[in-house]
Amino acid sequence: MSVLAWLDDPRSDRGMHVPEPGGRSWRFHSYADLALMARRAARRLRAAGVASGDVVIIVRAASPEFMADFFGAILLGATPSPIAPPAAFRDRSAYLDHLVRAVRLVGARIVATTAETASVAGPALAEHGCGVVTDIPETLAPLTDPPIVPAIGVIQFSSGSTGPPRAVRIPFAAVQSNVTALRRALRLTERDASASWLPMHHDMGLVGLFLLPIDVGIDMSLLRPEDFIRSPLRWLERFGPGGATMTGTPTFGLAQVVRRVRREQLAGLDLSRWRGIVVGAERVDIAILDAFLDLLAPCGLRPDVMMPSYGLAESTLAVTTAPCSTALTTVTVDGASLVAGRPVVTIADRAAGTTLVGCGTPVSGVAASVVDEDGRPVGE
């Protein structure tokens, strides 16, 4: 498969699962239905003036509508750029400032979003010459033109953890290369499935848990972050028999499970099929990994499912990852020695030091090196 191949021959027995509002059940949208929706979205975007080379900002939670707008833009040769929905901000004016800044930064022609967000943001966007589209009418004829593959596959905003978020232009070829590298690292096959709670504007959520399942052609279950925060058990339950086999999460997600899920709630839950948890996006804390594994070991979760990794938006996503089905690699050091330019002092007593978790080796197609201030490689 590939990131775009599914549009030509979409499967009707695989696709996206999203939770029903306010209930415990999930609604299934096949790839065939989603492909039709994407082609309708493409026609709607073209009618709004979107052409090859343009940028379309998408302000939506993980949903069939997000998928339709994302691939609808690509079908036209335009570049999608996901932005956090308003729920990620407490202050409305701060959110509008954030959205307008993003529009100006990437030169977006259109923002694709919900009717609710459009009612709030529409006037401010219009002042900057940016239009808004919302619903995707089922009566609209689907676009039948072949895809115009954009040179820039996505504009991804960095996390902003070390400064203001930056817009990163990621070539389409780089997106495909990194998705292929992740597929190999996870050894994914058509027998697998994924489940995620990460938002679509997060690079791990977008590339690793949205585009990767599409590339392989497997089922994906997408829970909204706020629903995961309220009930991480709902996410865990997607990994039962016949369910998901892989996911990715920051350490925070594992900690939320440990904090909120009680052992008695896990009665009868079988997680023995779960075989890959890519852990990244922030420092990997060995104490949280241990607590998560201890909580779920009675459900059949194996320690070797953990795959500590490192990545960043500027590298599409993955740079390194631990191999699938291998034991964790750790080293305990004197925390005071973790200073740039100094040798790191290792110690034997874990209780007396800081334990670091190995994040594996570079994924295929990626090279990594440690260099000094003059760009020269340094030794171990």
Tab-separated table of C-alpha atoms in Angstrom:
chain	number	residue	atom	x	y	z
A	1	MET	CA	0.000	0.000	0.000
A	2	SER	CA	0.952	3.687	0.097
A	3	VAL	CA	-0.383	6.868	1.606
A	4	LEU	CA	-2.398	7.553	-1.585
A	5	ALA	CA	-2.986	4.087	-3.079
A	6	TRP	CA	-6.028	3.441	-0.904
A	7	LEU	CA	-7.967	6.138	-2.782
A	8	ASP	CA	-7.920	4.112	-6.025
A	9	ASP	CA	-8.952	0.771	-4.552
A	10	PRO	CA	-10.410	1.406	-1.071
A	11	ARG	CA	-11.397	-1.560	1.078
A	12	SER	CA	-14.898	-1.924	2.424
A	13	ASP	CA	-13.893	-4.244	5.292
A	14	ARG	CA	-11.261	-1.978	6.862
A	15	GLY	CA	-11.373	1.645	7.911
A	16	MET	CA	-11.838	4.080	10.775
A	17	HIS	CA	-13.636	3.511	14.077
A	18	VAL	CA	-14.780	6.594	16.007
A	19	PRO	CA	-16.747	6.643	19.277
A	20	GLU	CA	-20.446	7.408	19.252
A	21	PRO	CA	-21.145	10.667	21.111
A	22	GLY	CA	-22.001	10.048	24.741
A	23	GLY	CA	-22.035	6.264	24.430
A	24	ARG	CA	-19.765	3.254	24.696
A	25	SER	CA	-20.222	2.030	21.138
A	26	TRP	CA	-18.064	2.834	18.095
A	27	ARG	CA	-19.084	3.763	14.565
A	28	PHE	CA	-17.262	2.201	11.609
A	29	HIS	CA	-16.426	4.109	8.410
A	30	SER	CA	-14.920	1.935	5.691
A	31	TYR	CA	-12.072	3.099	3.491
A	32	ALA	CA	-14.521	2.908	0.578
A	33	ASP	CA	-16.864	5.362	2.312
A	34	LEU	CA	-13.955	7.587	3.329
A	35	ALA	CA	-12.547	7.686	-0.214
A	36	LEU	CA	-15.920	8.833	-1.552
A	37	MET	CA	-16.066	11.467	1.180
A	38	ALA	CA	-12.537	12.675	0.337
A	39	ARG	CA	-13.421	13.070	-3.340
A	40	ARG	CA	-16.507	15.084	-2.392
A	41	ALA	CA	-14.351	17.228	-0.119
A	42	ALA	CA	-11.944	17.787	-3.018
A	43	ARG	CA	-14.748	19.053	-5.249
A	44	ARG	CA	-15.981	21.361	-2.472
A	45	LEU	CA	-12.448	22.719	-1.927
A	46	ARG	CA	-11.974	23.297	-5.649
A	47	ALA	CA	-15.273	25.177	-5.776
A	48	ALA	CA	-13.939	27.369	-2.941
A	49	GLY	CA	-10.922	28.263	-5.089
A	50	VAL	CA	-8.296	25.783	-3.900
A	51	ALA	CA	-5.772	24.806	-6.573
A	52	SER	CA	-2.478	22.956	-6.836
A	53	GLY	CA	0.195	24.553	-4.664
A	54	ASP	CA	-2.243	26.152	-2.213
A	55	VAL	CA	-2.325	25.453	1.533
A	56	VAL	CA	-5.481	24.269	3.303
A	57	ILE	CA	-5.538	24.562	7.095
A	58	ILE	CA	-7.656	21.889	8.741
A	59	VAL	CA	-9.179	22.595	12.149
A	60	ARG	CA	-10.899	19.369	13.126
A	61	ALA	CA	-10.678	16.631	15.704
A	62	ALA	CA	-9.837	13.092	14.567
A	63	SER	CA	-12.842	12.170	12.436
A	64	PRO	CA	-13.975	11.079	8.971
A	65	GLU	CA	-14.328	14.787	8.128
A	66	PHE	CA	-10.680	15.403	8.989
A	67	MET	CA	-9.617	12.511	6.780
A	68	ALA	CA	-11.804	13.767	3.920
A	69	ASP	CA	-10.437	17.315	4.074
A	70	PHE	CA	-6.836	16.108	4.425
A	71	PHE	CA	-6.937	13.878	1.359
A	72	GLY	CA	-9.347	16.181	-0.467
A	73	ALA	CA	-6.627	18.835	-0.409
A	74	ILE	CA	-3.975	16.370	-1.600
A	75	LEU	CA	-6.187	15.224	-4.482
A	76	LEU	CA	-6.035	18.803	-5.769
A	77	GLY	CA	-2.265	19.072	-5.341
A	78	ALA	CA	-2.741	21.355	-2.321
A	79	THR	CA	-0.945	20.964	1.002
A	80	PRO	CA	-2.940	20.222	4.172
A	81	SER	CA	-1.854	21.778	7.470
A	82	PRO	CA	-3.594	20.524	10.639
A	83	ILE	CA	-4.131	23.041	13.454
A	84	ALA	CA	-5.352	22.433	17.004
A	85	PRO	CA	-9.122	22.807	17.453
A	86	PRO	CA	-10.403	25.513	19.847
A	87	ALA	CA	-10.808	22.949	22.646
A	88	ALA	CA	-7.019	22.995	23.064
A	89	PHE	CA	-7.193	26.662	24.180
A	90	ARG	CA	-8.983	28.080	27.204
A	91	ASP	CA	-9.136	31.632	25.880
A	92	ARG	CA	-11.081	32.322	22.673
A	93	SER	CA	-9.128	35.444	21.740
A	94	ALA	CA	-5.825	33.589	22.235
A	95	TYR	CA	-7.086	30.866	19.920
A	96	LEU	CA	-8.106	33.340	17.231
A	97	ASP	CA	-4.672	34.936	17.446
A	98	HIS	CA	-3.097	31.485	17.070
A	99	LEU	CA	-5.261	30.593	14.073
A	100	VAL	CA	-4.728	33.915	12.278
A	101	ARG	CA	-0.974	33.665	12.880
A	102	ALA	CA	-0.979	30.185	11.333
A	103	VAL	CA	-2.978	31.366	8.316
A	104	ARG	CA	-0.591	34.260	7.707
A	105	LEU	CA	2.489	32.117	8.298
A	106	VAL	CA	1.607	29.450	5.720
A	107	GLY	CA	-0.404	31.666	3.372
A	108	ALA	CA	-3.513	29.475	3.628
A	109	ARG	CA	-6.267	30.082	1.083
A	110	ILE	CA	-8.942	28.109	2.951
A	111	VAL	CA	-9.623	26.829	6.470
A	112	ALA	CA	-11.659	23.621	6.602
A	113	THR	CA	-13.407	23.291	9.944
A	114	THR	CA	-16.664	22.719	11.795
A	115	ALA	CA	-19.624	25.048	11.523
A	116	GLU	CA	-19.162	25.992	15.192
A	117	THR	CA	-15.535	27.059	14.732
A	118	ALA	CA	-16.394	28.843	11.470
A	119	SER	CA	-19.005	30.970	13.242
A	120	VAL	CA	-16.347	32.169	15.690
A	121	ALA	CA	-13.298	32.436	13.426
A	122	GLY	CA	-14.864	33.268	10.055
A	123	PRO	CA	-14.887	37.087	10.362
A	124	ALA	CA	-11.267	37.233	11.578
A	125	LEU	CA	-10.126	34.940	8.755
A	126	ALA	CA	-12.016	36.951	6.143
A	127	GLU	CA	-10.065	40.050	7.171
A	128	HIS	CA	-6.909	38.219	6.064
A	129	GLY	CA	-8.354	37.003	2.763
A	130	CYS	CA	-8.885	33.434	3.950
A	131	GLY	CA	-12.135	31.606	3.243
A	132	VAL	CA	-13.846	28.902	5.315
A	133	VAL	CA	-15.550	25.643	4.319
A	134	THR	CA	-17.457	23.374	6.687
A	135	ASP	CA	-19.892	20.614	5.736
A	136	ILE	CA	-19.208	18.045	3.017
A	137	PRO	CA	-22.592	17.547	1.277
A	138	GLU	CA	-23.484	13.935	0.507
A	139	THR	CA	-25.267	15.142	-2.618
A	140	LEU	CA	-22.063	16.592	-4.064
A	141	ALA	CA	-20.634	14.665	-6.999
A	142	PRO	CA	-17.204	13.198	-6.115
A	143	LEU	CA	-14.134	14.471	-7.937
A	144	THR	CA	-12.956	11.812	-10.386
A	145	ASP	CA	-9.679	13.433	-11.463
A	146	PRO	CA	-6.464	11.529	-10.649
A	147	PRO	CA	-4.488	12.870	-7.654
A	148	ILE	CA	-2.030	15.717	-8.197
A	149	VAL	CA	0.664	14.735	-5.718
A	150	PRO	CA	1.846	17.936	-3.981
A	151	ALA	CA	5.565	18.561	-3.566
A	152	ILE	CA	4.923	19.511	0.068
A	153	GLY	CA	2.855	16.704	1.578
A	154	VAL	CA	1.968	18.469	4.822
A	155	ILE	CA	2.862	21.587	6.770
A	156	GLN	CA	3.310	20.384	10.328
A	157	PHE	CA	3.531	22.798	13.228
A	158	SER	CA	6.190	21.871	15.778
A	159	SER	CA	5.148	21.316	19.383
A	160	GLY	CA	6.545	24.619	20.562
A	161	SER	CA	8.146	22.940	23.581
A	162	THR	CA	11.348	25.008	23.162
A	163	GLY	CA	9.834	28.157	21.641
A	164	PRO	CA	6.876	29.363	19.545
A	165	PRO	CA	5.445	26.663	17.215
A	166	ARG	CA	7.132	26.688	13.812
A	167	ALA	CA	5.573	25.661	10.516
A	168	VAL	CA	7.631	22.822	9.040
A	169	ARG	CA	7.293	22.058	5.310
A	170	ILE	CA	7.482	18.288	4.915
A	171	PRO	CA	7.905	16.999	1.339
A	172	PHE	CA	5.429	14.340	0.284
A	173	ALA	CA	8.359	12.006	-0.419
A	174	ALA	CA	9.575	12.455	3.170
A	175	VAL	CA	6.130	11.617	4.534
A	176	GLN	CA	6.015	8.412	2.514
A	177	SER	CA	9.594	7.502	3.435
A	178	ASN	CA	8.992	7.911	7.163
A	179	VAL	CA	5.695	6.025	7.058
A	180	THR	CA	7.456	3.159	5.259
A	181	ALA	CA	10.232	3.190	7.875
A	182	LEU	CA	7.667	2.966	10.692
A	183	ARG	CA	5.843	0.130	8.967
A	184	ARG	CA	9.103	-1.824	8.806
A	185	ALA	CA	10.082	-1.004	12.399
A	186	LEU	CA	6.712	-2.191	13.696
A	187	ARG	CA	6.582	-5.133	11.262
A	188	LEU	CA	2.995	-4.260	10.444
A	189	THR	CA	0.814	-6.560	8.359
A	190	GLU	CA	-2.837	-6.588	7.342
A	191	ARG	CA	-3.567	-8.603	10.498
A	192	ASP	CA	-2.732	-5.595	12.677
A	193	ALA	CA	-4.860	-2.659	13.801
A	194	SER	CA	-4.135	0.571	15.652
A	195	ALA	CA	-5.807	2.694	18.323
A	196	SER	CA	-4.945	6.267	19.291
A	197	TRP	CA	-6.085	9.185	21.400
A	198	LEU	CA	-3.571	11.691	20.011
A	199	PRO	CA	-4.844	14.751	18.101
A	200	MET	CA	-4.300	15.152	14.378
A	201	HIS	CA	-2.200	18.327	14.774
A	202	HIS	CA	0.385	16.299	16.741
A	203	ASP	CA	3.063	14.742	14.522
A	204	MET	CA	2.897	11.373	16.301
A	205	GLY	CA	-0.892	11.347	15.955
A	206	LEU	CA	-0.879	12.448	12.304
A	207	VAL	CA	1.982	10.422	10.839
A	208	GLY	CA	2.277	7.457	13.187
A	209	LEU	CA	-1.367	6.800	14.018
A	210	PHE	CA	-3.260	8.189	11.027
A	211	LEU	CA	-1.147	8.020	7.874
A	212	LEU	CA	0.645	4.801	8.888
A	213	PRO	CA	-2.543	2.719	9.313
A	214	ILE	CA	-3.833	4.133	6.018
A	215	ASP	CA	-0.576	3.173	4.305
A	216	VAL	CA	-0.868	-0.423	5.540
A	217	GLY	CA	-4.630	-0.565	4.971
A	218	ILE	CA	-5.571	-1.602	8.513
A	219	ASP	CA	-8.312	-0.608	10.931
A	220	MET	CA	-7.706	2.391	13.175
A	221	SER	CA	-9.661	3.509	16.228
A	222	LEU	CA	-9.429	7.248	16.955
A	223	LEU	CA	-10.437	8.573	20.358
A	224	ARG	CA	-10.425	12.288	21.134
A	225	PRO	CA	-7.840	13.449	23.705
A	226	GLU	CA	-10.498	14.803	26.065
A	227	ASP	CA	-12.310	11.440	26.011
A	228	PHE	CA	-9.054	9.635	26.792
A	229	ILE	CA	-8.344	11.972	29.707
A	230	ARG	CA	-11.777	11.260	31.154
A	231	SER	CA	-11.656	7.510	30.571
A	232	PRO	CA	-8.329	5.930	29.540
A	233	LEU	CA	-9.998	2.546	30.070
A	234	ARG	CA	-11.993	3.144	26.885
A	235	TRP	CA	-8.701	3.323	24.969
A	236	LEU	CA	-7.331	0.203	26.675
A	237	GLU	CA	-10.417	-1.776	25.736
A	238	ARG	CA	-9.646	-1.308	22.022
A	239	PHE	CA	-6.673	-3.680	22.456
A	240	GLY	CA	-8.748	-6.692	23.482
A	241	PRO	CA	-9.241	-9.843	21.366
A	242	GLY	CA	-9.660	-9.007	17.687
A	243	GLY	CA	-8.839	-5.356	18.343
A	244	ALA	CA	-5.819	-3.108	18.029
A	245	THR	CA	-2.256	-4.423	18.210
A	246	MET	CA	-0.181	-1.217	18.093
A	247	THR	CA	-0.207	2.391	19.220
A	248	GLY	CA	1.986	5.360	20.044
A	249	THR	CA	1.842	7.646	23.047
A	250	PRO	CA	3.842	10.102	25.113
A	251	THR	CA	4.803	8.871	28.570
A	252	PHE	CA	1.970	11.081	29.817
A	253	GLY	CA	-0.577	8.697	28.269
A	254	LEU	CA	0.827	5.708	30.151
A	255	ALA	CA	0.826	7.743	33.382
A	256	GLN	CA	-2.831	8.659	32.835
A	257	VAL	CA	-3.725	4.971	32.598
A	258	VAL	CA	-1.846	4.244	35.819
A	259	ARG	CA	-3.574	7.150	37.598
A	260	ARG	CA	-7.129	6.535	36.444
A	261	VAL	CA	-7.575	2.807	35.803
A	262	ARG	CA	-8.216	0.539	38.788
A	263	ARG	CA	-7.213	-3.107	38.791
A	264	GLU	CA	-10.790	-4.273	39.345
A	265	GLN	CA	-11.812	-2.521	36.106
A	266	LEU	CA	-9.443	-4.780	34.168
A	267	ALA	CA	-11.182	-8.049	35.049
A	268	GLY	CA	-11.503	-10.197	31.914
A	269	LEU	CA	-9.462	-7.855	29.705
A	270	ASP	CA	-7.051	-9.818	27.479
A	271	LEU	CA	-4.146	-7.742	26.142
A	272	SER	CA	-1.972	-10.627	24.995
A	273	ARG	CA	-2.383	-9.632	21.316
A	274	TRP	CA	-0.968	-6.134	21.918
A	275	ARG	CA	2.535	-6.130	20.467
A	276	GLY	CA	3.763	-2.561	19.966
A	277	ILE	CA	3.666	0.684	21.984
A	278	VAL	CA	5.848	3.421	20.511
A	279	VAL	CA	6.659	5.739	23.428
A	280	GLY	CA	8.017	9.171	22.555
A	281	ALA	CA	7.229	12.897	22.202
A	282	GLU	CA	8.687	13.578	25.659
A	283	ARG	CA	11.239	12.050	28.027
A	284	VAL	CA	10.611	8.324	28.505
A	285	ASP	CA	10.320	7.755	32.259
A	286	ILE	CA	11.295	4.243	33.348
A	287	ALA	CA	9.212	4.503	36.541
A	288	ILE	CA	6.050	5.141	34.523
A	289	LEU	CA	6.847	2.320	32.088
A	290	ASP	CA	7.345	-0.052	35.013
A	291	ALA	CA	4.092	1.031	36.674
A	292	PHE	CA	2.143	0.648	33.416
A	293	LEU	CA	3.537	-2.831	32.790
A	294	ASP	CA	2.888	-3.865	36.407
A	295	LEU	CA	-0.746	-2.741	36.169
A	296	LEU	CA	-1.426	-4.594	32.911
A	297	ALA	CA	0.758	-7.693	33.294
A	298	PRO	CA	-2.204	-9.690	34.728
A	299	CYS	CA	-4.035	-8.910	31.441
A	300	GLY	CA	-1.267	-10.566	29.414
A	301	LEU	CA	0.670	-7.440	28.378
A	302	ARG	CA	4.324	-8.346	27.765
A	303	PRO	CA	7.249	-6.066	28.698
A	304	ASP	CA	8.721	-6.321	25.195
A	305	VAL	CA	5.817	-4.358	23.665
A	306	MET	CA	7.484	-1.120	24.765
A	307	MET	CA	9.295	0.691	21.940
A	308	PRO	CA	10.931	3.878	23.289
A	309	SER	CA	11.521	6.272	20.387
A	310	TYR	CA	12.695	9.734	19.443
A	311	GLY	CA	11.294	11.991	16.777
A	312	LEU	CA	10.350	15.566	15.926
A	313	ALA	CA	8.197	17.428	13.429
A	314	GLU	CA	11.294	18.670	11.565
A	315	SER	CA	12.129	15.040	10.696
A	316	THR	CA	8.569	14.215	9.594
A	317	LEU	CA	8.279	12.071	12.725
A	318	ALA	CA	10.507	9.136	13.618
A	319	VAL	CA	14.290	9.404	13.975
A	320	THR	CA	15.006	6.389	16.187
A	321	THR	CA	12.984	3.575	17.697
A	322	ALA	CA	13.694	0.481	19.728
A	323	PRO	CA	13.100	-2.739	17.775
A	324	CYS	CA	9.785	-4.521	18.129
A	325	SER	CA	9.716	-7.412	20.658
A	326	THR	CA	12.970	-6.576	22.444
A	327	ALA	CA	13.770	-5.833	26.071
A	328	LEU	CA	14.182	-2.265	27.295
A	329	THR	CA	17.709	-0.864	27.374
A	330	THR	CA	18.505	1.388	30.319
A	331	VAL	CA	21.490	3.015	31.990
A	332	THR	CA	21.637	4.723	35.372
A	333	VAL	CA	23.767	7.853	35.617
A	334	ASP	CA	24.670	10.535	38.104
A	335	GLY	CA	22.042	13.181	37.345
A	336	ALA	CA	24.461	15.982	38.194
A	337	SER	CA	26.712	14.868	35.334
A	338	LEU	CA	24.038	15.452	32.681
A	339	VAL	CA	25.535	18.739	31.559
A	340	ALA	CA	26.393	19.594	27.959
A	341	GLY	CA	30.092	19.196	27.253
A	342	ARG	CA	30.881	16.994	30.259
A	343	PRO	CA	31.391	13.218	30.465
A	344	VAL	CA	28.349	11.372	31.820
A	345	VAL	CA	29.057	9.346	34.955
A	346	THR	CA	27.301	5.962	35.141
A	347	ILE	CA	26.456	4.378	38.493
A	348	ALA	CA	25.226	0.936	39.521
A	349	ASP	CA	22.582	1.926	42.067
A	350	ARG	CA	19.336	2.855	40.286
A	351	ALA	CA	17.899	4.356	43.475
A	352	ALA	CA	20.828	6.766	43.748
A	353	GLY	CA	20.811	8.095	40.201
A	354	THR	CA	18.781	8.950	37.120
A	355	THR	CA	17.812	6.040	34.900
A	356	LEU	CA	17.748	6.803	31.180
A	357	VAL	CA	15.856	4.680	28.685
A	358	GLY	CA	17.437	3.840	25.329
A	359	CYS	CA	15.405	5.074	22.354
A	360	GLY	CA	16.733	2.531	19.868
A	361	THR	CA	18.534	3.100	16.601
A	362	PRO	CA	17.746	5.192	13.494
A	363	VAL	CA	14.818	3.973	11.415
A	364	SER	CA	15.440	3.007	7.800
A	365	GLY	CA	16.262	5.978	5.599
A	366	VAL	CA	17.424	8.100	8.547
A	367	ALA	CA	20.981	8.736	9.773
A	368	ALA	CA	21.828	10.165	13.197
A	369	SER	CA	25.102	11.366	14.668
A	370	VAL	CA	26.327	13.306	17.700
A	371	VAL	CA	28.554	16.236	16.793
A	372	ASP	CA	30.378	19.024	18.581
A	373	GLU	CA	29.846	22.755	18.095
A	374	ASP	CA	31.918	22.670	14.923
A	375	GLY	CA	29.892	19.814	13.414
A	376	ARG	CA	32.566	17.146	13.970
A	377	PRO	CA	31.370	13.693	15.176
A	378	VAL	CA	32.272	12.971	18.791
A	379	GLY	CA	33.055	9.638	20.434
A	380	GLU	CA	30.948	7.625	22.862
